PDB file of C-alpha atoms in Angstrom:
ATOM      1  CA  MET Q  24      -0.495 -11.076  -5.759  1.00 97.00           C
ATOM      2  CA  PHE Q  25      -1.705  -7.487  -4.441  1.00 97.00           C
ATOM      3  CA  LYS Q  26      -2.573  -4.444  -6.695  1.00 96.00           C
ATOM      4  CA  LEU Q  27      -3.753  -1.019  -6.270  1.00 92.00           C
ATOM      5  CA  SER Q  28      -7.267  -0.657  -6.042  1.00 91.00           C
ATOM      6  CA  GLU Q  29      -8.888   1.452  -9.372  1.00 89.00           C
ATOM      7  CA  LYS Q  30     -10.903   3.428  -7.171  1.00 87.00           C
ATOM      8  CA  VAL Q  31      -7.339   4.824  -5.267  1.00 86.00           C
ATOM      9  CA  MET Q  32      -5.443   7.613  -6.170  1.00 85.00           C
ATOM     10  CA  VAL Q  33      -1.897   8.058  -4.401  1.00 84.00           C
ATOM     11  CA  ASN Q  34      -0.316  11.973  -3.521  1.00 79.00           C
ATOM     12  CA  GLU Q  35       1.758  13.561  -1.449  1.00 74.00           C
ATOM     13  CA  VAL Q  36       0.197  16.779   0.229  1.00 72.00           C
ATOM     14  CA  GLU Q  37       3.095  19.030   2.303  1.00 70.00           C
ATOM     15  CA  ASN Q  38       5.172  15.918   2.935  1.00 68.00           C
ATOM     16  CA  GLN Q  39       2.104  14.098   3.505  1.00 70.00           C
ATOM     17  CA  GLY Q  40       0.666  10.949   2.259  1.00 77.00           C
ATOM     18  CA  VAL Q  41      -2.988  10.673   0.929  1.00 78.00           C
ATOM     19  CA  ILE Q  42      -4.900   8.242  -0.814  1.00 74.00           C
ATOM     20  CA  ILE Q  43      -7.570   9.527  -1.665  1.00 79.00           C
ATOM     21  CA  MET Q  44     -10.597   6.595  -3.361  1.00 78.00           C
ATOM     22  CA  ALA Q  45     -13.289   7.614  -5.212  1.00 80.00           C
ATOM     23  CA  THR Q  46     -16.673   5.998  -5.346  1.00 72.00           C
ATOM     24  CA  ASP Q  47     -19.793   6.458  -7.668  1.00 74.00           C
ATOM     25  CA  ASN Q  48     -21.557   7.527  -4.367  1.00 82.00           C
ATOM     26  CA  GLU Q  49     -18.679   8.559  -2.205  1.00 83.00           C
ATOM     27  CA  GLU Q  50     -15.229  10.126  -1.787  1.00 87.00           C
ATOM     28  CA  LYS Q  51     -13.112   8.538   1.058  1.00 86.00           C
ATOM     29  CA  ILE Q  52      -9.566  10.372   2.108  1.00 86.00           C
ATOM     30  CA  PHE Q  53      -7.022   8.107   4.059  1.00 86.00           C
ATOM     31  CA  PHE Q  54      -4.101   9.678   5.783  1.00 86.00           C
ATOM     32  CA  LEU Q  55      -1.260   7.107   5.427  1.00 86.00           C
ATOM     33  CA  ASN Q  56       2.331   6.723   7.069  1.00 88.00           C
ATOM     34  CA  ASP Q  57       5.935   6.524   4.907  1.00 87.00           C
ATOM     35  CA  THR Q  58       5.724   3.318   5.035  1.00 90.00           C
ATOM     36  CA  CYS Q  59       2.663   2.653   3.817  1.00 90.00           C
ATOM     37  CA  ILE Q  60       3.002   5.332   0.711  1.00 89.00           C
ATOM     38  CA  ASP Q  61       5.960   3.146  -0.137  1.00 91.00           C
ATOM     39  CA  ILE Q  62       3.674  -0.760   0.194  1.00 93.00           C
ATOM     40  CA  LEU Q  63       1.411   1.587  -2.480  1.00 91.00           C
ATOM     41  CA  LYS Q  64       3.493   2.804  -4.554  1.00 89.00           C
ATOM     42  CA  SER Q  65       5.327  -0.214  -5.602  1.00 93.00           C
ATOM     43  CA  ILE Q  66       2.195  -1.947  -6.275  1.00 95.00           C
ATOM     44  CA  GLU Q  67       0.811   1.360  -8.282  1.00 91.00           C
ATOM     45  CA  LYS Q  68       1.515   0.214 -11.670  1.00 91.00           C
ATOM     46  CA  ASP Q  69       2.069  -3.788 -11.499  1.00 94.00           C
ATOM     47  CA  PRO Q  70       0.972  -6.534  -9.351  1.00 97.00           C
ATOM     48  CA  LYS Q  71       3.577  -7.633  -7.386  1.00 97.00           C
ATOM     49  CA  SER Q  72       3.713 -11.201  -4.413  1.00 98.00           C
ATOM     50  CA  LEU Q  73       3.888 -10.686  -0.986  1.00 97.00           C
ATOM     51  CA  ASP Q  74       7.826 -11.479  -2.074  1.00 97.00           C
ATOM     52  CA  ASP Q  75       8.526  -8.972  -3.798  1.00 98.00           C
ATOM     53  CA  ILE Q  76       6.832  -6.365  -2.340  1.00 98.00           C
ATOM     54  CA  VAL Q  77       8.967  -7.508   1.339  1.00 98.00           C
ATOM     55  CA  ASP Q  78      12.076  -7.106  -1.364  1.00 97.00           C
ATOM     56  CA  TYR Q  79      10.862  -3.844  -2.245  1.00 97.00           C
ATOM     57  CA  ILE Q  80      10.491  -2.537   1.363  1.00 97.00           C
ATOM     58  CA  VAL Q  81      13.346  -4.189   2.804  1.00 97.00           C
ATOM     59  CA  ALA Q  82      15.785  -2.771   0.317  1.00 97.00           C
ATOM     60  CA  LEU Q  83      14.840   0.916   1.379  1.00 95.00           C
ATOM     61  CA  TYR Q  84      14.168   0.572   5.695  1.00 95.00           C
ATOM     62  CA  ASP Q  85      16.029  -0.974   8.381  1.00 94.00           C
ATOM     63  CA  VAL Q  86      14.797  -4.233   8.862  1.00 95.00           C
ATOM     64  CA  ASP Q  87      14.671  -7.876   8.044  1.00 96.00           C
ATOM     65  CA  LYS Q  88      12.488  -9.887   6.089  1.00 97.00           C
ATOM     66  CA  THR Q  89      11.118 -12.452   8.793  1.00 97.00           C
ATOM     67  CA  THR Q  90       9.446  -9.122  10.760  1.00 97.00           C
ATOM     68  CA  CYS Q  91       8.958  -7.231   7.491  1.00 97.00           C
ATOM     69  CA  GLU Q  92       7.165 -10.042   5.858  1.00 98.00           C
ATOM     70  CA  SER Q  93       5.129 -10.175   9.125  1.00 97.00           C
ATOM     71  CA  ASP Q  94       4.503  -6.306   9.280  1.00 96.00           C
ATOM     72  CA  LEU Q  95       3.670  -6.109   5.917  1.00 97.00           C
ATOM     73  CA  LYS Q  96       0.662  -9.478   6.315  1.00 97.00           C
ATOM     74  CA  LEU Q  97      -0.668  -6.932   8.899  1.00 97.00           C
ATOM     75  CA  ILE Q  98      -0.775  -3.725   6.945  1.00 96.00           C
ATOM     76  CA  LEU Q  99      -1.552  -5.569   3.718  1.00 96.00           C
ATOM     77  CA  ASP Q 100      -4.611  -7.060   5.365  1.00 96.00           C
ATOM     78  CA  ASP Q 101      -5.655  -3.506   6.320  1.00 94.00           C
ATOM     79  CA  LEU Q 102      -5.290  -2.093   3.301  1.00 92.00           C
ATOM     80  CA  HIS Q 103      -7.811  -4.766   1.785  1.00 95.00           C
ATOM     81  CA  SER Q 104      -9.917  -4.655   3.947  1.00 93.00           C
ATOM     82  CA  LYS Q 105     -10.177  -0.863   3.357  1.00 89.00           C
ATOM     83  CA  ALA Q 106     -10.677  -1.853  -0.169  1.00 89.00           C
ATOM     84  CA  LEU Q 107      -7.630  -0.105  -0.842  1.00 90.00           C
ATOM     85  CA  VAL Q 108      -5.524  -3.200  -2.520  1.00 95.00           C
ATOM     86  CA  GLU Q 109      -6.945  -5.800  -4.373  1.00 95.00           C
ATOM     87  CA  LEU Q 110      -5.637  -9.701  -4.821  1.00 95.00           C
ATOM     88  CA  VAL Q 111      -5.137 -10.993  -7.857  1.00 94.00           C
TER      89      VAL Q 111
END
């Protein structure tokens, strides 16, 4: 299961996806594409499994499930490495 890190806030500024991560020592700002913003919004309120996120993204975009799952694994690994998402 994946959830949005408690240190992260998702915003849109002038149609650009912006993620702000605040820690005790600093703030980091990330600019993400629409797909990444949709992924983060899907886990913003409640943790979701990979399958749940795949179903959500497949419903939004013209992509097959296999490709979506493969791409999502890479994206979620990257977001996790940046501490934007947490595993629960």
